[in-house]
PDB file of C-alpha atoms in Angstrom:
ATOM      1  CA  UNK A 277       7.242  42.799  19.847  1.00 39.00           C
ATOM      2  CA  UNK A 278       6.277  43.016  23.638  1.00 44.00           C
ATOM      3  CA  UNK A 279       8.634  43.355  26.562  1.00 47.00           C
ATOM      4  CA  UNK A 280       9.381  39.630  27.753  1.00 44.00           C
ATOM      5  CA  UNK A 281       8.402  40.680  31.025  1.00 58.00           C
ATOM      6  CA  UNK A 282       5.203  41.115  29.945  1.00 80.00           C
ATOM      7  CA  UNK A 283       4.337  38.268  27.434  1.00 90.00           C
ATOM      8  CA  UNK A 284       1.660  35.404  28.551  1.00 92.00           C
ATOM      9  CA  UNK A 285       4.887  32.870  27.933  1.00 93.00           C
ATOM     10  CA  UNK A 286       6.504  34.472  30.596  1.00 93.00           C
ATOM     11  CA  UNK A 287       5.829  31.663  33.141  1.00 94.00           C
ATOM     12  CA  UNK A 288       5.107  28.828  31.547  1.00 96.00           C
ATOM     13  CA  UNK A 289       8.757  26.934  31.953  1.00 96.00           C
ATOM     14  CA  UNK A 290       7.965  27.624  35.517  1.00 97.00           C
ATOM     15  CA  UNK A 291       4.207  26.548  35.410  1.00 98.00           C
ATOM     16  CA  UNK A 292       5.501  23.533  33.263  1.00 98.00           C
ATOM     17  CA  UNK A 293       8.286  22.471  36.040  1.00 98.00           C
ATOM     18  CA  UNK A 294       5.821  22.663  39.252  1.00 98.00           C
ATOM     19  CA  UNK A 295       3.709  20.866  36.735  1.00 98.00           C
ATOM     20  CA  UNK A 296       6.328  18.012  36.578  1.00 98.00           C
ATOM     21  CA  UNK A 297       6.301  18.315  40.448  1.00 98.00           C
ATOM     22  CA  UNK A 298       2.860  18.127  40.599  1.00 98.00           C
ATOM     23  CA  UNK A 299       2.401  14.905  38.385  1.00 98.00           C
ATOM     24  CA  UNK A 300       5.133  13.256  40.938  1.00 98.00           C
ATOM     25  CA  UNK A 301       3.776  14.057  43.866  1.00 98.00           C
ATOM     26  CA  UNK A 302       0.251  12.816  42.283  1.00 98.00           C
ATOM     27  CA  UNK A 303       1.828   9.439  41.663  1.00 98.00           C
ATOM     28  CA  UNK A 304       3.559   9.810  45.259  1.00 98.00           C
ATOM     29  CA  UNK A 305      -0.417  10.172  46.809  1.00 97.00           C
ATOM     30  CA  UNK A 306      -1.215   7.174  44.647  1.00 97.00           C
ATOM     31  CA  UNK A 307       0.843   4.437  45.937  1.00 97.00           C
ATOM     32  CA  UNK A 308       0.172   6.125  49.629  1.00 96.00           C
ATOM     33  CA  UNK A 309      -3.460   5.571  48.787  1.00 95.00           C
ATOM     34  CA  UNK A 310      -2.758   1.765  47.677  1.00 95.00           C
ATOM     35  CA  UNK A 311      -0.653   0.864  50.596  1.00 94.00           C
ATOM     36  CA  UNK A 312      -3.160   2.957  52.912  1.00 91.00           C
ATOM     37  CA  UNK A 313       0.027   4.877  54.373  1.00 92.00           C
ATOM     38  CA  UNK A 314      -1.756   7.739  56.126  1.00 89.00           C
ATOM     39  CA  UNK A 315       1.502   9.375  57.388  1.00 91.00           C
ATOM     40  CA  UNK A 316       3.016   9.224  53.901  1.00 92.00           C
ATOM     41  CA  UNK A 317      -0.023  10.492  52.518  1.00 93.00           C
ATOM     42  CA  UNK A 318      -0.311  13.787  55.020  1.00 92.00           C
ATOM     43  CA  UNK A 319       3.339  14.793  54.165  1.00 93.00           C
ATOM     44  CA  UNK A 320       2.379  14.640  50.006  1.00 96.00           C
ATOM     45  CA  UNK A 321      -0.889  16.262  50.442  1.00 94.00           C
ATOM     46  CA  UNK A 322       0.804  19.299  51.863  1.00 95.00           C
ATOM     47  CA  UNK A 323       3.485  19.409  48.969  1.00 97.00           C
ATOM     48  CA  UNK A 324       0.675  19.245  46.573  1.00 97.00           C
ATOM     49  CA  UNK A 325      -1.166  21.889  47.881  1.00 96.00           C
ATOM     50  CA  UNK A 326       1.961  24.380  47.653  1.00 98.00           C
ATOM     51  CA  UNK A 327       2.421  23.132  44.288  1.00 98.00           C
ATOM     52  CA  UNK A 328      -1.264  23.736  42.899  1.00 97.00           C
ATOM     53  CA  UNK A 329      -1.379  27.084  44.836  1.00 98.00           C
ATOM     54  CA  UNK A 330       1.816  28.042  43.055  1.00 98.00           C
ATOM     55  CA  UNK A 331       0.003  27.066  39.442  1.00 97.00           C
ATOM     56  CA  UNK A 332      -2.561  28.935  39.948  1.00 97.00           C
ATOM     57  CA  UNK A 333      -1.117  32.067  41.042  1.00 98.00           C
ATOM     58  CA  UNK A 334       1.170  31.241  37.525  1.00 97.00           C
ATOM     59  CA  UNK A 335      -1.791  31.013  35.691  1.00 96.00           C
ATOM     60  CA  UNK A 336      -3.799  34.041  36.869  1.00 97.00           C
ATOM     61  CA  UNK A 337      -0.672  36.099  36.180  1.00 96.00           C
ATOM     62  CA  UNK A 338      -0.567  34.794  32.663  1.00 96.00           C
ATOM     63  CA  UNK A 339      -4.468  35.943  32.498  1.00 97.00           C
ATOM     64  CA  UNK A 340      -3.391  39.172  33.479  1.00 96.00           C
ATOM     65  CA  UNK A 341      -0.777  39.309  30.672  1.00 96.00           C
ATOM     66  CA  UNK A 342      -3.281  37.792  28.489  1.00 95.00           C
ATOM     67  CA  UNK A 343      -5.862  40.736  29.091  1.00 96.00           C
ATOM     68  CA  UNK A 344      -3.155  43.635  29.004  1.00 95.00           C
ATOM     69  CA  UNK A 345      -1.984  42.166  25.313  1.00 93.00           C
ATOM     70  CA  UNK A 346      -6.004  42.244  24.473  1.00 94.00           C
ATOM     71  CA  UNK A 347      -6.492  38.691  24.666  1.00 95.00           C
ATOM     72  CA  UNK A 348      -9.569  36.898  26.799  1.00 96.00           C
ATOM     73  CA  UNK A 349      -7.765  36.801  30.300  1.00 96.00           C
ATOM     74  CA  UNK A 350      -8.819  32.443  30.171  1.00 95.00           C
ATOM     75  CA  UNK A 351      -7.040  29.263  28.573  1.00 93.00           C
ATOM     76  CA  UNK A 352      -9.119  30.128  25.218  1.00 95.00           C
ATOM     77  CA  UNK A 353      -7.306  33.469  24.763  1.00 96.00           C
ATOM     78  CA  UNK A 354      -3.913  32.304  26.158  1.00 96.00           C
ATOM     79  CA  UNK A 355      -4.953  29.564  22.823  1.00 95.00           C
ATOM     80  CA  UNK A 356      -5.656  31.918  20.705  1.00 96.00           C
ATOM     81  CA  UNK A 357      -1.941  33.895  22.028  1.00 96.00           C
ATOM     82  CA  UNK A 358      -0.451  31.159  21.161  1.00 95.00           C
ATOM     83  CA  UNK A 359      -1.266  30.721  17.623  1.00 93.00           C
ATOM     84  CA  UNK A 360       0.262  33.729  16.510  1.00 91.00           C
ATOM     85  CA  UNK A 361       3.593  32.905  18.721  1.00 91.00           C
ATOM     86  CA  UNK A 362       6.658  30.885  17.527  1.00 93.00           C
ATOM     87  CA  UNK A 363       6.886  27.343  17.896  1.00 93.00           C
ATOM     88  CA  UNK A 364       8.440  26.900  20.550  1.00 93.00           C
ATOM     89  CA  UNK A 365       6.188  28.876  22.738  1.00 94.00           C
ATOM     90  CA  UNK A 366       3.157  26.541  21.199  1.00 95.00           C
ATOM     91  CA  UNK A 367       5.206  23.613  22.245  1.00 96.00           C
ATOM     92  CA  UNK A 368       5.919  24.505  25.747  1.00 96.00           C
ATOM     93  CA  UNK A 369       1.674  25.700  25.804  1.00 96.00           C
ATOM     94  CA  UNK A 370       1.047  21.838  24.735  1.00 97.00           C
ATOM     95  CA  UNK A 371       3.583  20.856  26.626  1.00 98.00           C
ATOM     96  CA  UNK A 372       1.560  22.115  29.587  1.00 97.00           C
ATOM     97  CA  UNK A 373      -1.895  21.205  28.368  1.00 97.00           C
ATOM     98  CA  UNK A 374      -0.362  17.377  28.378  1.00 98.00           C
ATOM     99  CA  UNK A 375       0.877  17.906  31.756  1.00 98.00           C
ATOM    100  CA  UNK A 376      -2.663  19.127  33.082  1.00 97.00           C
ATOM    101  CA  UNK A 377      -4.564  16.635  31.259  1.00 98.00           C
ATOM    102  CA  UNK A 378      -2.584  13.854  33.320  1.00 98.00           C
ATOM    103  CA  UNK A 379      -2.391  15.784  36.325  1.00 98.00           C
ATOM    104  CA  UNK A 380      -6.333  15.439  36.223  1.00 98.00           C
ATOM    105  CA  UNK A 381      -6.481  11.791  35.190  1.00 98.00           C
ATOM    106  CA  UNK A 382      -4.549  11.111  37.819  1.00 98.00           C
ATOM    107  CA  UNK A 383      -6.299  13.300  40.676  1.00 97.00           C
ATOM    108  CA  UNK A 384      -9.510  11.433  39.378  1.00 98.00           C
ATOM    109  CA  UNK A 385      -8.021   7.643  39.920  1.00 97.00           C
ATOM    110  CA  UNK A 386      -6.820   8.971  43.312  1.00 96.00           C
ATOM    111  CA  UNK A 387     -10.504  10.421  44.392  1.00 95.00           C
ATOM    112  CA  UNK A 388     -12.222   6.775  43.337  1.00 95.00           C
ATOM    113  CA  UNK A 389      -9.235   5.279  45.731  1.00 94.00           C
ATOM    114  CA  UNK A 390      -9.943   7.793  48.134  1.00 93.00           C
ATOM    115  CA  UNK A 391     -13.269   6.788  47.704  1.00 92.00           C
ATOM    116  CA  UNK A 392     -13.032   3.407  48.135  1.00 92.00           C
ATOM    117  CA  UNK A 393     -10.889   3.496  51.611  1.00 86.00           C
ATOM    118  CA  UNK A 394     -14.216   5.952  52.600  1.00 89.00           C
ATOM    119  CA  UNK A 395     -16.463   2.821  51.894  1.00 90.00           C
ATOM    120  CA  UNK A 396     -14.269   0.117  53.481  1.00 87.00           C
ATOM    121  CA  UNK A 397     -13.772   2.068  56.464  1.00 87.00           C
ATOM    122  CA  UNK A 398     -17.764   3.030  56.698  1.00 88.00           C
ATOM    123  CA  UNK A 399     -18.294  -0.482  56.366  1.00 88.00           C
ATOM    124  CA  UNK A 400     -16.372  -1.547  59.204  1.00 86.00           C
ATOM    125  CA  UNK A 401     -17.928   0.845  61.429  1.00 85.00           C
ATOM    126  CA  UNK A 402     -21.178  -0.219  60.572  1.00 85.00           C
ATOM    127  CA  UNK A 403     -20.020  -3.808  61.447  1.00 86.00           C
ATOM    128  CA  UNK A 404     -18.475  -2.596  64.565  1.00 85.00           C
ATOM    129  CA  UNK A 405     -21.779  -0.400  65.768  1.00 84.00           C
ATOM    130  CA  UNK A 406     -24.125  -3.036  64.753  1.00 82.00           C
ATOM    131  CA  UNK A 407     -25.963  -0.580  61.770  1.00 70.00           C
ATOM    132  CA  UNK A 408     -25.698  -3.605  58.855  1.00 57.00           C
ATOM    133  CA  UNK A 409     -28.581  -2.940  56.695  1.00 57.00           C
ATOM    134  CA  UNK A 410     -29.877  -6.181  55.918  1.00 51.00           C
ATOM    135  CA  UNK A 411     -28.375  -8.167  58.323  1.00 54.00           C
ATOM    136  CA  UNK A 412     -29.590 -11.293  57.390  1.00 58.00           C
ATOM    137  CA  UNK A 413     -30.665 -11.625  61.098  1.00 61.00           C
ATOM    138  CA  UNK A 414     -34.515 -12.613  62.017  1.00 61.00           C
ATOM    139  CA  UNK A 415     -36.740 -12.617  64.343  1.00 64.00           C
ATOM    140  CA  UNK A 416     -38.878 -14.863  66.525  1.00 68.00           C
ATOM    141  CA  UNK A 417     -42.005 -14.789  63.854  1.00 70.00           C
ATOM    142  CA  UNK A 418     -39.511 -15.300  60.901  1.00 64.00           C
ATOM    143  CA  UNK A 419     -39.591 -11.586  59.549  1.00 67.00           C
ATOM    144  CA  UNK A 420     -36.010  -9.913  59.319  1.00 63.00           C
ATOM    145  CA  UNK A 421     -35.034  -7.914  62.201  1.00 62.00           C
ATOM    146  CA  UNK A 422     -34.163  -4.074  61.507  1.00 58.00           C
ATOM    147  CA  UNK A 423     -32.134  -1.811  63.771  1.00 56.00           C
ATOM    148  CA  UNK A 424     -34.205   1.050  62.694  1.00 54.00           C
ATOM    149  CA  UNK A 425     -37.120  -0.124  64.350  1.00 51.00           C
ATOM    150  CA  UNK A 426     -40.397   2.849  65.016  1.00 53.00           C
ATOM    151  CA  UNK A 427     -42.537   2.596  67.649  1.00 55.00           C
ATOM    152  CA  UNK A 428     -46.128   3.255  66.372  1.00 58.00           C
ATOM    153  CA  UNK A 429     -48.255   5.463  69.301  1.00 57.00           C
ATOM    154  CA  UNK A 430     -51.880   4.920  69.526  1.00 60.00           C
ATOM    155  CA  UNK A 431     -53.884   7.680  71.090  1.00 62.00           C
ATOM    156  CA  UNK A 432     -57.257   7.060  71.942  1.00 52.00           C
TER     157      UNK A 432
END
């Protein structure tokens, strides 16, 4: 049996709580993101910083368990770990793997919204500085006018 201390499990009630935190302050950056509250939005993106810097440092120390009980230091040996350990230790692993696969669905919805406010607010500054492509404007002789018009120099 190896010393607790020592076992990948160690951390993973701790990796599985800041998870929890995580997934909440995810959700907390989503509704920020749909009601376009920037200040509400600064104070989560700092909180979920913290909480993804403290994951990782949880996970590399489990790879580093991993490795010293002869395991592949990754999430495939910490997988392979786990099948030989009781099951409560596989349910708290799964337990996490659930956690991460949400955290990421939700990080993805978040980056299209973020994504989207990028576009509007593009947009508007192209309306504001006059740089509509395809403005639907023309010209004296009836061609469409261009902002991006070239000067053609003849040298003779």
């Amino acid at each position: 049996m190896q010393n607790p201390g020592n076992s990948p499990a160690e951390s993973l009630g701790e990796e599985i709580s800041i998870g929890n935190t995580l997934l909440q302050l995810l959700k907390q950056e989503q509704e920020h993101l749909i009601h376009a509250n920037l200040d509400g939005l600064t104070g989560v993106t700092e909180e979920k910083t913290k909480a993804v810097t403290r994951m990782t440092e949880l996970a590399l120390r489990r790879h580093r368990t991993l490795a010293a009980a002869g395991f592949e230091a990754s999430e495939s040996g910490m997988q392979r770990w786990v099948a030989t350990a009781p099951a409560a230790l596989i349910k708290s692993w799964d337990d996490l793997l659930g956690l991460a696969r949400e955290a990421k669905e939700l990080n993805r919805t978040n980056g299209l919204l973020i994504n989207q406010h990028m576009t509007r607010n593009q947009n508007a500054l192209n309306v504001l500085q006059g740089n509509q492509n395809g403005s639907g404007m023309y010209g004296p002789n009836g061609q469409a006018t261009s902002k991006n018009s070239s000067r053609t120099l003849v040298v003779g």
